[in-house]
Coordinates of C-alpha atoms and ligand atoms in Angstrom, one line a residue:
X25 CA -57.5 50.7 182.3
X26 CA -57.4 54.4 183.4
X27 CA -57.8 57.2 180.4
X28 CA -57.3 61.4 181.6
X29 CA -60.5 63.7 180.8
X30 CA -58.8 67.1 179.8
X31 CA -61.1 69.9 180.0
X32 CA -58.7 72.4 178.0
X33 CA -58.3 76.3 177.5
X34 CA -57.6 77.0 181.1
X35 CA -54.5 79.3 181.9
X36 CA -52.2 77.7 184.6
X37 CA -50.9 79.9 187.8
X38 CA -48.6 78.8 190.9
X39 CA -45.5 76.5 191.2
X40 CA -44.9 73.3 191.3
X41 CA -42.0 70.9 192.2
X42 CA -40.6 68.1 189.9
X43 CA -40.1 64.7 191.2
X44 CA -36.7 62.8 190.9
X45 CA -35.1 61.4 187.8
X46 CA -37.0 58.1 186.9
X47 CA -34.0 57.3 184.4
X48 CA -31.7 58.1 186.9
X49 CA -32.8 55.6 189.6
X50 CA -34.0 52.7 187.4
X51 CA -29.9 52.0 186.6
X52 CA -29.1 53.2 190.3
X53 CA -31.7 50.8 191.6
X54 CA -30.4 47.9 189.4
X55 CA -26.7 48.8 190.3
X56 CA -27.8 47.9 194.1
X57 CA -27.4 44.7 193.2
X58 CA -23.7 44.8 193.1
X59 CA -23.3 46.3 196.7
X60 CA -22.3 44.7 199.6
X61 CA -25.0 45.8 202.1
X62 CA -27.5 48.1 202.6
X63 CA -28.4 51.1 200.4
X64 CA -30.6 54.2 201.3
X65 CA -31.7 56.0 198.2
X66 CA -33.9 59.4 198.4
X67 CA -35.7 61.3 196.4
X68 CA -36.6 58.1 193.9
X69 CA -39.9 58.8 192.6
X70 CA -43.1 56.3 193.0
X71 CA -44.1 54.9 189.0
X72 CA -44.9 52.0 187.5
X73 CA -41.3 51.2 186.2
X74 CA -39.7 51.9 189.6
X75 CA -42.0 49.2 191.0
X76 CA -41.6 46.9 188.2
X77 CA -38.0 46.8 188.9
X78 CA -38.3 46.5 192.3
X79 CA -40.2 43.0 191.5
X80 CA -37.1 42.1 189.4
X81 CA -34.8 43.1 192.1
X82 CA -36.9 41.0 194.4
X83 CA -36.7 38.0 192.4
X84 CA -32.4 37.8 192.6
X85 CA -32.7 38.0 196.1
X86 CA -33.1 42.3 196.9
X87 CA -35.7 43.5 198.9
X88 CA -36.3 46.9 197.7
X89 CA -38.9 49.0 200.4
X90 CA -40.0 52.1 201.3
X91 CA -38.9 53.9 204.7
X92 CA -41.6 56.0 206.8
X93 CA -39.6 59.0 205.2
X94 CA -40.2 57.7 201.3
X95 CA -36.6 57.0 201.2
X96 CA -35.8 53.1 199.2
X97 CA -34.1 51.1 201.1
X98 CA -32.5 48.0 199.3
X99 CA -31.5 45.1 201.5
X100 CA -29.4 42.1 200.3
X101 CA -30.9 38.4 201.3
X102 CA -28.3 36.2 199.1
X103 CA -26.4 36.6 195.6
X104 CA -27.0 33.5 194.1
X105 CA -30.1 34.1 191.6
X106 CA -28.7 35.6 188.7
X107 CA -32.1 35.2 185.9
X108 CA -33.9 38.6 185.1
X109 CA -37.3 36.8 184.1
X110 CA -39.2 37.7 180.4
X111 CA -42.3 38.6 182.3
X112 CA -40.9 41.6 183.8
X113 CA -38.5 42.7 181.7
X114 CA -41.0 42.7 178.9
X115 CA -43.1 45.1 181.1
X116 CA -39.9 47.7 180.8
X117 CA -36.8 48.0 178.7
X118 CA -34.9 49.1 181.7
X119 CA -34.8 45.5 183.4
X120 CA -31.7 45.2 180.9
X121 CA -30.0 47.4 183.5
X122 CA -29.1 44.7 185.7
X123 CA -27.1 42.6 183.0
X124 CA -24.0 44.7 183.9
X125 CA -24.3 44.6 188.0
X126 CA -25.1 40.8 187.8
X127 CA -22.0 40.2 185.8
X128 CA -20.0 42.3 187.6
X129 CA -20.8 41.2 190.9
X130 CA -22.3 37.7 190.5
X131 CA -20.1 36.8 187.5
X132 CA -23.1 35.3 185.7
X133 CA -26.3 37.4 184.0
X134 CA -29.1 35.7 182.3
X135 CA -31.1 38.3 181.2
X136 CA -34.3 38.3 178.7
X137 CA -34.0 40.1 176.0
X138 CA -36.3 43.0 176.2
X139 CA -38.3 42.5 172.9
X140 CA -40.1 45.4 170.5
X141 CA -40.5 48.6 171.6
X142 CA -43.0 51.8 170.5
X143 CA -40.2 54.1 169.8
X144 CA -38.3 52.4 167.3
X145 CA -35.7 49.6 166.8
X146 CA -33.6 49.2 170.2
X147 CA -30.8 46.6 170.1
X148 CA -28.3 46.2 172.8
X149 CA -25.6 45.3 170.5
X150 CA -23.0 47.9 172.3
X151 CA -24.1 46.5 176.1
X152 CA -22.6 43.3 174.4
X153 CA -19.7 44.5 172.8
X154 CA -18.7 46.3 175.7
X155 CA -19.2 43.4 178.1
X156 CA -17.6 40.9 175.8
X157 CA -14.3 43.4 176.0
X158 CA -14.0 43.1 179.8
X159 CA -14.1 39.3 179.0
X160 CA -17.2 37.9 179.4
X161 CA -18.8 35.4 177.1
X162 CA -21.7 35.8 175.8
X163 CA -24.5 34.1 173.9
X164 CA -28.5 34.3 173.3
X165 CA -30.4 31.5 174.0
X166 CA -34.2 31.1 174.1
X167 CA -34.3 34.9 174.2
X168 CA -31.9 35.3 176.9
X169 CA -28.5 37.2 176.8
X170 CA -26.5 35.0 179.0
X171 CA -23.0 36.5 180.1
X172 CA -20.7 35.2 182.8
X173 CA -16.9 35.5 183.7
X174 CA -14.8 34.2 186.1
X175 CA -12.9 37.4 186.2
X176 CA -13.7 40.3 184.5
X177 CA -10.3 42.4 182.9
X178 CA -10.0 46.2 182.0
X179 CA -10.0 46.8 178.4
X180 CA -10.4 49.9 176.1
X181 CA -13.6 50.1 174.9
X182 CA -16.0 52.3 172.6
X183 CA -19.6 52.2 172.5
X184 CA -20.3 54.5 170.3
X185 CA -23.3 53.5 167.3
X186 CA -24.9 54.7 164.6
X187 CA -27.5 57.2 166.6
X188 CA -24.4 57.9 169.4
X189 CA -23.5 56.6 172.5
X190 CA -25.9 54.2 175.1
X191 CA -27.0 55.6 177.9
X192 CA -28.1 52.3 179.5
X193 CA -25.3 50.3 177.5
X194 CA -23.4 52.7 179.0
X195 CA -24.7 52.5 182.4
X196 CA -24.1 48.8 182.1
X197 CA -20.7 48.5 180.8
X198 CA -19.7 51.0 183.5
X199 CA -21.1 49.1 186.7
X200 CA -19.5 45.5 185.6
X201 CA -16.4 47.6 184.5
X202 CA -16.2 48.6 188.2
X203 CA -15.2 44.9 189.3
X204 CA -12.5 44.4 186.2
X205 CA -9.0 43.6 187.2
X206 CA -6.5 46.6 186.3
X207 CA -8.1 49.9 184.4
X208 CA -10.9 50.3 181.6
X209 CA -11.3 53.3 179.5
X210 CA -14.9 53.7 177.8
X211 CA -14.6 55.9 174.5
X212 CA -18.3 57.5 173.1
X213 CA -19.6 56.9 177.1
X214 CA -23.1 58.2 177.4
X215 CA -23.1 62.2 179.2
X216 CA -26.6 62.1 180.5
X217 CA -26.8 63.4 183.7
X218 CA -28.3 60.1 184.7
X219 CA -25.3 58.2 183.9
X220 CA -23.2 60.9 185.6
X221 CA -26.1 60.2 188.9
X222 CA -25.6 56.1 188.5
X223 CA -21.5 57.1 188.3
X224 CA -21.7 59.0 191.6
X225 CA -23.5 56.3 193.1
X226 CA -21.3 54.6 192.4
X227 CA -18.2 56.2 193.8
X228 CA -20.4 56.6 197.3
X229 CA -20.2 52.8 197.3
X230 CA -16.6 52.4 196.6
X231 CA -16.3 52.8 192.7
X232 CA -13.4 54.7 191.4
X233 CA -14.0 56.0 188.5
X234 CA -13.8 59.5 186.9
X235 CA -14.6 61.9 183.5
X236 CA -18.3 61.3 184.6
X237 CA -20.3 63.4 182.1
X238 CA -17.7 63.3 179.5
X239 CA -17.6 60.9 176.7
X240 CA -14.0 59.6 178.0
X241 CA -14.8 57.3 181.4
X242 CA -11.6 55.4 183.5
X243 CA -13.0 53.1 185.7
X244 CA -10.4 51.4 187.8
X245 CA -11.6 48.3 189.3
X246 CA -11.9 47.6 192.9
X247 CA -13.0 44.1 194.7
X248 CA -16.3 45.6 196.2
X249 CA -18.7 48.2 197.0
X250 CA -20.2 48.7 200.2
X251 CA -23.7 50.0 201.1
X252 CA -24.1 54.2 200.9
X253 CA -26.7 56.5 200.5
X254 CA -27.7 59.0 197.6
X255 CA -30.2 61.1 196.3
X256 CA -31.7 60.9 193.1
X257 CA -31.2 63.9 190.9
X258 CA -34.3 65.4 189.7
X259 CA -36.6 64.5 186.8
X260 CA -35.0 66.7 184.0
X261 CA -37.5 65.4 181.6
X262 CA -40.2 66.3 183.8
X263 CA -39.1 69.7 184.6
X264 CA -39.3 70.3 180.9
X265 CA -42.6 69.0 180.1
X266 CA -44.0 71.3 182.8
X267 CA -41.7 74.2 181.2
X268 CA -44.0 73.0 178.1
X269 CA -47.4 72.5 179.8
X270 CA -46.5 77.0 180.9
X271 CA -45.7 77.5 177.3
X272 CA -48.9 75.8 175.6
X273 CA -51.1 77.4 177.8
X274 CA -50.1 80.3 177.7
X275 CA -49.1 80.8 181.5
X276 CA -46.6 82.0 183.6
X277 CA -45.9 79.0 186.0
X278 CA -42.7 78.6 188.5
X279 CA -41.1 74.8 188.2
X280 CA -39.1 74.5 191.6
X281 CA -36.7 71.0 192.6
X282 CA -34.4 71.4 189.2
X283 CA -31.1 71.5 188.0
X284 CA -31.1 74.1 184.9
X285 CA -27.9 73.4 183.9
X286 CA -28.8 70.1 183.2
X287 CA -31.5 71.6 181.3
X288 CA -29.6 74.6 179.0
X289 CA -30.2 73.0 175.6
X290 CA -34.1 72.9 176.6
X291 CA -34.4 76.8 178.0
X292 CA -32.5 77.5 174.8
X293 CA -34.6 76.6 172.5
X294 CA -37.9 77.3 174.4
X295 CA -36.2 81.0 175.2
X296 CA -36.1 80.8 170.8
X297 CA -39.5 79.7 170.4
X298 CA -41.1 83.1 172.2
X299 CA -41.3 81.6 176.0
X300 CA -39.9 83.7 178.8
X301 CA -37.4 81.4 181.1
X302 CA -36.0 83.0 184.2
X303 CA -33.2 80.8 185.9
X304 CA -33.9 81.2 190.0
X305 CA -31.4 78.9 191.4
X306 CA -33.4 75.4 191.9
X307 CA -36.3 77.1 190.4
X308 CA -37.4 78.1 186.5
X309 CA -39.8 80.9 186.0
X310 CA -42.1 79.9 183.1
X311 CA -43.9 83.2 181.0
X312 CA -45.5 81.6 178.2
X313 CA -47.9 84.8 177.4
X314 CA -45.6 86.2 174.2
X315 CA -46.7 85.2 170.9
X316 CA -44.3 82.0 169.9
X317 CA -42.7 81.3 166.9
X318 CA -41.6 78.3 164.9
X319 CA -38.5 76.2 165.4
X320 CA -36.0 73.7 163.7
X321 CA -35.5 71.3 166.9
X322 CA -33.2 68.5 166.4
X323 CA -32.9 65.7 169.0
X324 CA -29.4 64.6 169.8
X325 CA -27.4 63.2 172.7
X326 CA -26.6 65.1 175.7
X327 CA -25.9 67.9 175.9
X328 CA -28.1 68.4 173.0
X329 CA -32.0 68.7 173.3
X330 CA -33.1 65.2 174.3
X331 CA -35.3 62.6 172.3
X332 CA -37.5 62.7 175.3
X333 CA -38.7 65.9 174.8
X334 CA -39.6 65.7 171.2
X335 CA -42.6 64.6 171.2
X336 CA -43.8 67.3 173.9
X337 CA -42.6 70.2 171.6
X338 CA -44.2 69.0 168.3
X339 CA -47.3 69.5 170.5
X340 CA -45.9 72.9 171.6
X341 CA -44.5 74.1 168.0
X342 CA -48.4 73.3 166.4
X343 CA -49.5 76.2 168.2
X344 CA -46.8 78.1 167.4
X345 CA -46.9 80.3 164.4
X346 CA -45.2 79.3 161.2
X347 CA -43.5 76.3 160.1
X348 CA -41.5 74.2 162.5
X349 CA -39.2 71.0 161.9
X350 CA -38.6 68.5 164.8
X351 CA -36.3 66.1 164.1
X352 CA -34.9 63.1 166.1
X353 CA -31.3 61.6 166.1
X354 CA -31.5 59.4 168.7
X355 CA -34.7 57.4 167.4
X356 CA -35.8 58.1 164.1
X357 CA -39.4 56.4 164.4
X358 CA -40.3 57.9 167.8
X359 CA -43.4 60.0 165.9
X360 CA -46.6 57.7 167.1
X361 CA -47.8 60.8 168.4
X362 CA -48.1 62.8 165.3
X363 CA -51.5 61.0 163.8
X364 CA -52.8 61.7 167.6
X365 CA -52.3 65.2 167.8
X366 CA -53.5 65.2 164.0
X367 CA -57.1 64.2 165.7
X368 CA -56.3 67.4 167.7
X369 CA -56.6 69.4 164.5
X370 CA -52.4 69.8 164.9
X371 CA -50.9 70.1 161.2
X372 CA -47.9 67.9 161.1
X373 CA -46.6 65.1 159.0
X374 CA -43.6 63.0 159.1
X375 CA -40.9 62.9 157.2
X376 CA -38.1 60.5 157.9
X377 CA -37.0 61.1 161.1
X378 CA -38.1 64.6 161.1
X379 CA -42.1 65.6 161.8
X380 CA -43.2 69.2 159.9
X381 CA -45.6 71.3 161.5
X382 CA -47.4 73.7 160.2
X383 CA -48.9 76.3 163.0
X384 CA -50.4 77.5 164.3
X385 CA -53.2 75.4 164.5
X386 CA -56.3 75.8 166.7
X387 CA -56.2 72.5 168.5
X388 CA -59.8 71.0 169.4
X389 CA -60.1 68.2 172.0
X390 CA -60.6 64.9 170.6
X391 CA -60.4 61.2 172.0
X392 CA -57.1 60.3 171.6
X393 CA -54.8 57.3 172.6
X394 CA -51.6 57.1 174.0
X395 CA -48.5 54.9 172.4
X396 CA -45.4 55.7 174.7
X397 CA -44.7 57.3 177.7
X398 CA -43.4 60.2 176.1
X399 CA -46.1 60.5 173.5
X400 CA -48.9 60.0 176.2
X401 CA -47.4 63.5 177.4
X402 CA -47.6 65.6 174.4
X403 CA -51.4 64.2 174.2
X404 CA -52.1 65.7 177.8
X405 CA -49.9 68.9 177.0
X406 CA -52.1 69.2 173.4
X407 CA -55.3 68.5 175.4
X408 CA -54.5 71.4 177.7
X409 CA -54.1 73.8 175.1
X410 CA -57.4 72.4 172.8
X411 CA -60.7 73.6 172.7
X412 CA -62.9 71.5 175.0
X413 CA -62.7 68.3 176.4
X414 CA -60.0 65.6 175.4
X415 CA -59.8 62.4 176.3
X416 CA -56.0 60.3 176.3
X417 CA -56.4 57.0 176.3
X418 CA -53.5 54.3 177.2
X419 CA -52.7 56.8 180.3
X420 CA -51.0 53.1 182.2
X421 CA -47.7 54.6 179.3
X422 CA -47.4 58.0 181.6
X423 CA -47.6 56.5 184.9
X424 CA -44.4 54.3 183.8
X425 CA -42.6 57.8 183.8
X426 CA -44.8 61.0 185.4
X427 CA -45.4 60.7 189.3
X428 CA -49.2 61.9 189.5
X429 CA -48.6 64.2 186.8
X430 CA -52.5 65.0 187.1
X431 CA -52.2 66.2 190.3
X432 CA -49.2 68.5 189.9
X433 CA -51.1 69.9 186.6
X434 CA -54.3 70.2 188.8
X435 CA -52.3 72.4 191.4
X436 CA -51.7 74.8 188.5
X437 CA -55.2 75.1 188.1
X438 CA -55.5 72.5 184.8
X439 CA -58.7 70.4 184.6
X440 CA -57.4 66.7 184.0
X441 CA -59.1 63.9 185.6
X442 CA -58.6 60.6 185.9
X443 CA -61.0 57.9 185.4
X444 CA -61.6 54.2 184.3
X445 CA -61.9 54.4 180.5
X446 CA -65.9 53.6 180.3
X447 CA -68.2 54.4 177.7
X448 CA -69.8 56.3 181.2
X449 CA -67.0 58.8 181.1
X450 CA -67.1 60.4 177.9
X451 CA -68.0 63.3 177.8
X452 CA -70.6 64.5 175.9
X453 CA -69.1 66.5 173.1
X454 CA -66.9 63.4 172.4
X455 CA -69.7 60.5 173.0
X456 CA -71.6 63.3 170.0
X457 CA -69.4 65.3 167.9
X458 CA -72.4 67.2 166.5
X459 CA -73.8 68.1 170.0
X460 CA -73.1 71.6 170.5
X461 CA -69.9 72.6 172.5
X462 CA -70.6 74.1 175.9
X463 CA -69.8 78.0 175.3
X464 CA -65.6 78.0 175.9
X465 CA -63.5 80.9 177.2
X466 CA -61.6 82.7 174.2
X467 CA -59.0 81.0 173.6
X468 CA -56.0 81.7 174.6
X469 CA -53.2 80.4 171.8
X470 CA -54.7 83.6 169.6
X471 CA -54.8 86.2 171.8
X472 CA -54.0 89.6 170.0
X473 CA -52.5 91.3 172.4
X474 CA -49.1 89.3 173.2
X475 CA -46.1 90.7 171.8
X476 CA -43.1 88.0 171.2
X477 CA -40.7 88.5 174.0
X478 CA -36.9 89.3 173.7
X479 CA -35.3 86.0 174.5
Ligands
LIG8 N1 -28.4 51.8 170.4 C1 -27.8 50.9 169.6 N2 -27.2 49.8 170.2 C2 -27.2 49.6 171.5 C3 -27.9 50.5 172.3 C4 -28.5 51.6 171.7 O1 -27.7 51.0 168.4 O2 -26.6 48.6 172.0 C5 -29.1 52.9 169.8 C6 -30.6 53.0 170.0 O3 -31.3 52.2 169.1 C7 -30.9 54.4 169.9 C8 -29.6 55.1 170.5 O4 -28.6 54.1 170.4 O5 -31.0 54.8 168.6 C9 -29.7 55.5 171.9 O6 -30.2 54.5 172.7 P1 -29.8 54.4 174.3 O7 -29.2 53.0 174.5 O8 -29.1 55.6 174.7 O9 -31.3 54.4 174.9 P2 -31.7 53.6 176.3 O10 -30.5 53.6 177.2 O11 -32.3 52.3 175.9 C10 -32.4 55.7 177.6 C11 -33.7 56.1 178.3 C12 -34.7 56.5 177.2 C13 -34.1 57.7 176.4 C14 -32.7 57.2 175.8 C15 -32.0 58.3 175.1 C16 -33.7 54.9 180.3 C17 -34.4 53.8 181.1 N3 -34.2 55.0 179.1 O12 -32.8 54.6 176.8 O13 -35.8 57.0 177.9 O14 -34.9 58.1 175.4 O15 -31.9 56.7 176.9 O16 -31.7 59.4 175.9 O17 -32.9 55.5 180.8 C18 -38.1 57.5 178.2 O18 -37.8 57.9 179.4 O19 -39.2 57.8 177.7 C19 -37.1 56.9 177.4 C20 -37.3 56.2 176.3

C-alpha cells in the first residue's frame, strides 16, 4: 500500500492544468455499452475507478483501450453478457452505472448490488423506481438487482428523495429511458454537469433528448445509438481542490483546463472566505495571501456547493479565523475526516450533519489515515498547510479520483512524496514525537501582514 509524505509550510507558485471529470466519464464509459459501434472518448482521465470499470466493461463483452493519443477507444465484441460481477462492483459504487445501459440495450441487467460505503447510507431505491416506471421488472436476489424488459415504454417519472435528486440514478434512468417506446419525462433529474456530459454523449450517439441541466428531462426514445466521439468535461472537483490547496497555503496559483461556470457556487464562497479568484476564460487565478475568514458552507445539489468539496473546506475553514459551520445535505455522515484533521491539531467537531470548526488553528503534521476519496484530499490539503512532516495513509482512496495529484502539487512547488507505507519511511519527527522538529520556515497561515481582500 502506498501512504504520501507531506513536508508542509511551503508556499505554492505556477499553474497547473486539471484533468477530466472522473464522474463524468465513469457513466459515459458505462453508457458505451448501449452503442452500436465504436466510441472515441478524449480527455478521460487515467485512476483506479476508470480502470476498474474498464474490467467490468470488459467482462460484458467491451474492450475498452487506450489510443497512442490517450484517447479511450471502446470497441464492441458481442451483447450477450449482461452480469456486472460483485468483485468489481464492490471495488467502486459506480459499476451500478451500467444497470441502465444493459437494460436499455440488452433488455436484461444483473447487477451486484454495490454494498456499504464510507460516506454514508447509499441506496439505489430511485434507480429502481425509475426503471420499474419504463417497465422493467425487477427483483434482488443473492445480492443482485436483476431488471429485464422486453420493451421498455416512456412513462413520467420523478426521482427525487429525501437528500434530492440521483445523479447516477439519474444517469441510469436516462440512458435506458433512451430505448423506451414513445416519450419519458424525468421530474427532480439530477443537474450535475456530469449528467448534462453523459446527456450530450448521448445525443452524439443518437439520443434525443433535451432540458439537460435542468431538473425537467424529455427523452424521446429512438431504436439505437451509433458509435461517436466526445470529450470529457473537466474535473470540476479537481479544479476546486487545487483552488483549495492556493487558499491553505497561502499562494497565488493559476488552475488552467476549467469550466468556471460550472464552478460559481465554489468561487463564491471561497471569494467569501478571504481568497482572491480571478475568472481568465479556461483559467482561475488563485490569491490565497489575504487573511481568511470563517464560513457557514452548506452542501447541496447542483448548482449548490457540492458534497465533494466538503471535506476539502473543513480543512481550509480550520485555518481560517473564527468559527465556521460546514454542513452536508447530500450525505449527512460524510465527516470521517474530522477526527483525522483533529490529529492535525484542526478544532472541529460534528454535529449531525454539520462539522464546527473553530479557527484558526495551527495545524502540525501528524500521521494520519485516509477513509474516502474525498477525505484522503482534505488530509493532503491539511498536510500542506501543517507544521512539518505528515504522513496520509490509505492514499489507494485518492488515486480512485486524483490523476497524480502529487505530481501536479509538486509542480507548484509542494513537497509530497509517495512511498510504500514502511516503518522505513517515517519520518523522523513522526517515528518520535519528542525528537526535536527540524527548524521550520514561519509559518505562513499567521502572517501579520495580510490584509483580508475585497471579494
Ligand atoms: N439516494 C437515495 N436513493 C437513491 C440514490 C441516492 O436516497 O436511489 C440519496 C443518497 O443516499 C444521497 C443522495 O441521494 O443522500 C445523492 O446521491 P446520488 O445518487 O446523487 O450520489 P451518487 O450518484 O451515488 C455521485 C458521485 C458522488 C457524489 C454524488 C453527489 C459518481 C460516480 N459519484 O454519487 O461522487 O458525491 O453523486 O454529487 O458520480 C466522489 O466523487 O467522491 C463521490 C462520492
Amino acid at each position: 500500500m502506498d501512504m504520501f509524505v507531506i513536508r508542509g509550510g511551503r508556499r505554492l507558485a505556477g499553474a497547473v492544468a486539471v484533468s477530466g471529470s472522473k464522474n463524468a466519464a465513469l457513466p459515459i464509459l458505462a453508457a458505451t455499452l448501449a452503442v452500436d459501434g465504436s466510441c472515441l472518448l478524449h480527455n478521460v482521465p487515467d485512476l483506479a475507478d476508470i480502470r476498474t470499470l474498464a474490467e467490468l466493461l470488459g467482462t460484458l463483452q467491451v474492450e475498452v483501450r487506450r489510443t497512442r493519443t490517450g484517447a479511450m477507444q471502446i470497441v464492441h465484441h458481442g451483447d450477450s453478457a449482461c452480469v456486472a460481477d460483485y468483485e468489481l462492483v464492490r471495488k467502486m459504487r459506480a459499476g451500478i452505472s451500467v444497470l441502465g445501459p444493459l437494460l436499455g440495450r440488452r433488455g436484461r441487467a444483473c447487477v451486484s448490488l454495490p454494498g456499504g460505503c464510507n460516506i454514508g447510507h447509499r441506496p439505489i431505491d430511485l434507480h429502481l423506481k425509475g426503471l420499474a416506471a419504463l417497465g422493467a421488472e425487477i427483483r434482488i436476489e443473492r445480492g443482485y438487482v436483476i431488471a429485464e424488459a422486453d420493451r421498455l415504454h416512456g412513462a413520467d417519472i420523478y426521482l427525487g428523495g429525501p437528500c434530492g435528486s440521483t445523479v447516477t440514478g439519474t444517469c441510469n434512468v436516462m440512458t435506458a429511458a433512451v430505448f423506451a417506446e414513445g416519450t419519458t419525462t424525468i421530474e427532480a433529474a439530477a443537474c450535475e454537469p456530469e449528467v448534462v456530459d453523459l446527456g450530450q454523449f448521448l445525443i452524439s450517439a443518437g439520443a434525443r433528448i433535451s432540458g439537460l441541466g435542468t431538473p425537467t428531462l424529455r427523452i424521446e426514445g429512438v431504436d439505437r445509438l451509433s458509435g461517436c466521439e466526445h470529450t470529457v468535461i473537466p474535473d470540476r472537483i479537481e479544479a476546486a481542490t487545487l483552488m483549495i490547496a492556493g487558499a491553505i497555503t497561502r499562494s497565488s496559483v493559476e488552475i488552467t483546463h476549467v469550466e468556471p461556470a460550472q464552478l460559481t457556487a465554489v468561487i463564491e464562497k471561497l471569494r467569501e472566505i478571504g481568497v482572491g479568484i480571478e475568472c481568465r476564460g479556461d483559467a482561475l487565478a488563485v490569491d490565497g495571501s489575504g487573511s481568511l475568514t470563517a464560513a457557514e458552507c452548506i452542501a447541496l445539489p447542483h448548482p449548490a456547493l457540492p458534497t465533494d468539496i466538503q471535506a476539502q473546506l473543513t480543512a481550509l475553514l480550520s485555518t481560517a479565523e473564527g468559527i465556521s459551520i460546514v454542513t452536508d445535505k447530500v450525505f449527512p455522515d460524510r465527516f470521517m475526516h474530522i477526527a483525522e484533521l483533529a490529529r492535525m491539531g484542526a478544532r472541529v467537531r460534528r454535529e449531525g450533519a454539520s462539522a464546527i470548526i473553530s479557527g484558526p488553528a495551527r495545524l502540525s503534521g501528524a500521521a494520519v489515515m485516509a477513509s474516502d476519496l474525498r477525505a484522503s484530499a482534505a488530509l493532503v490539503l491539511a498536510g500542506l498547510a501543517a507544521d512539518g512532516p505528515s504522513i496520509v495513509r490509505r492514499i489507494y482512496h485518492l488515486d480512485r479520483g486524483y490523476e497524480s495529484l502529487e505530481t501536479k502539487l509538486r509542480s507548484l512547488g509542494a513537497d509530497v512524496q509517495r512511498t510504500r507505507d514502511h516503518a522505513d519511511h517515517i519520518p523522523l519527527e513522526l517515528a518520535d514525537p519528542l525528537t526535536p522538529a527540524r527548524p521550520a520556515a514561519p509559518h505562513f497561515a499567521t502572517h501579520p501582514s495580510r490584509k483580508k481582500r475585497p471579494a
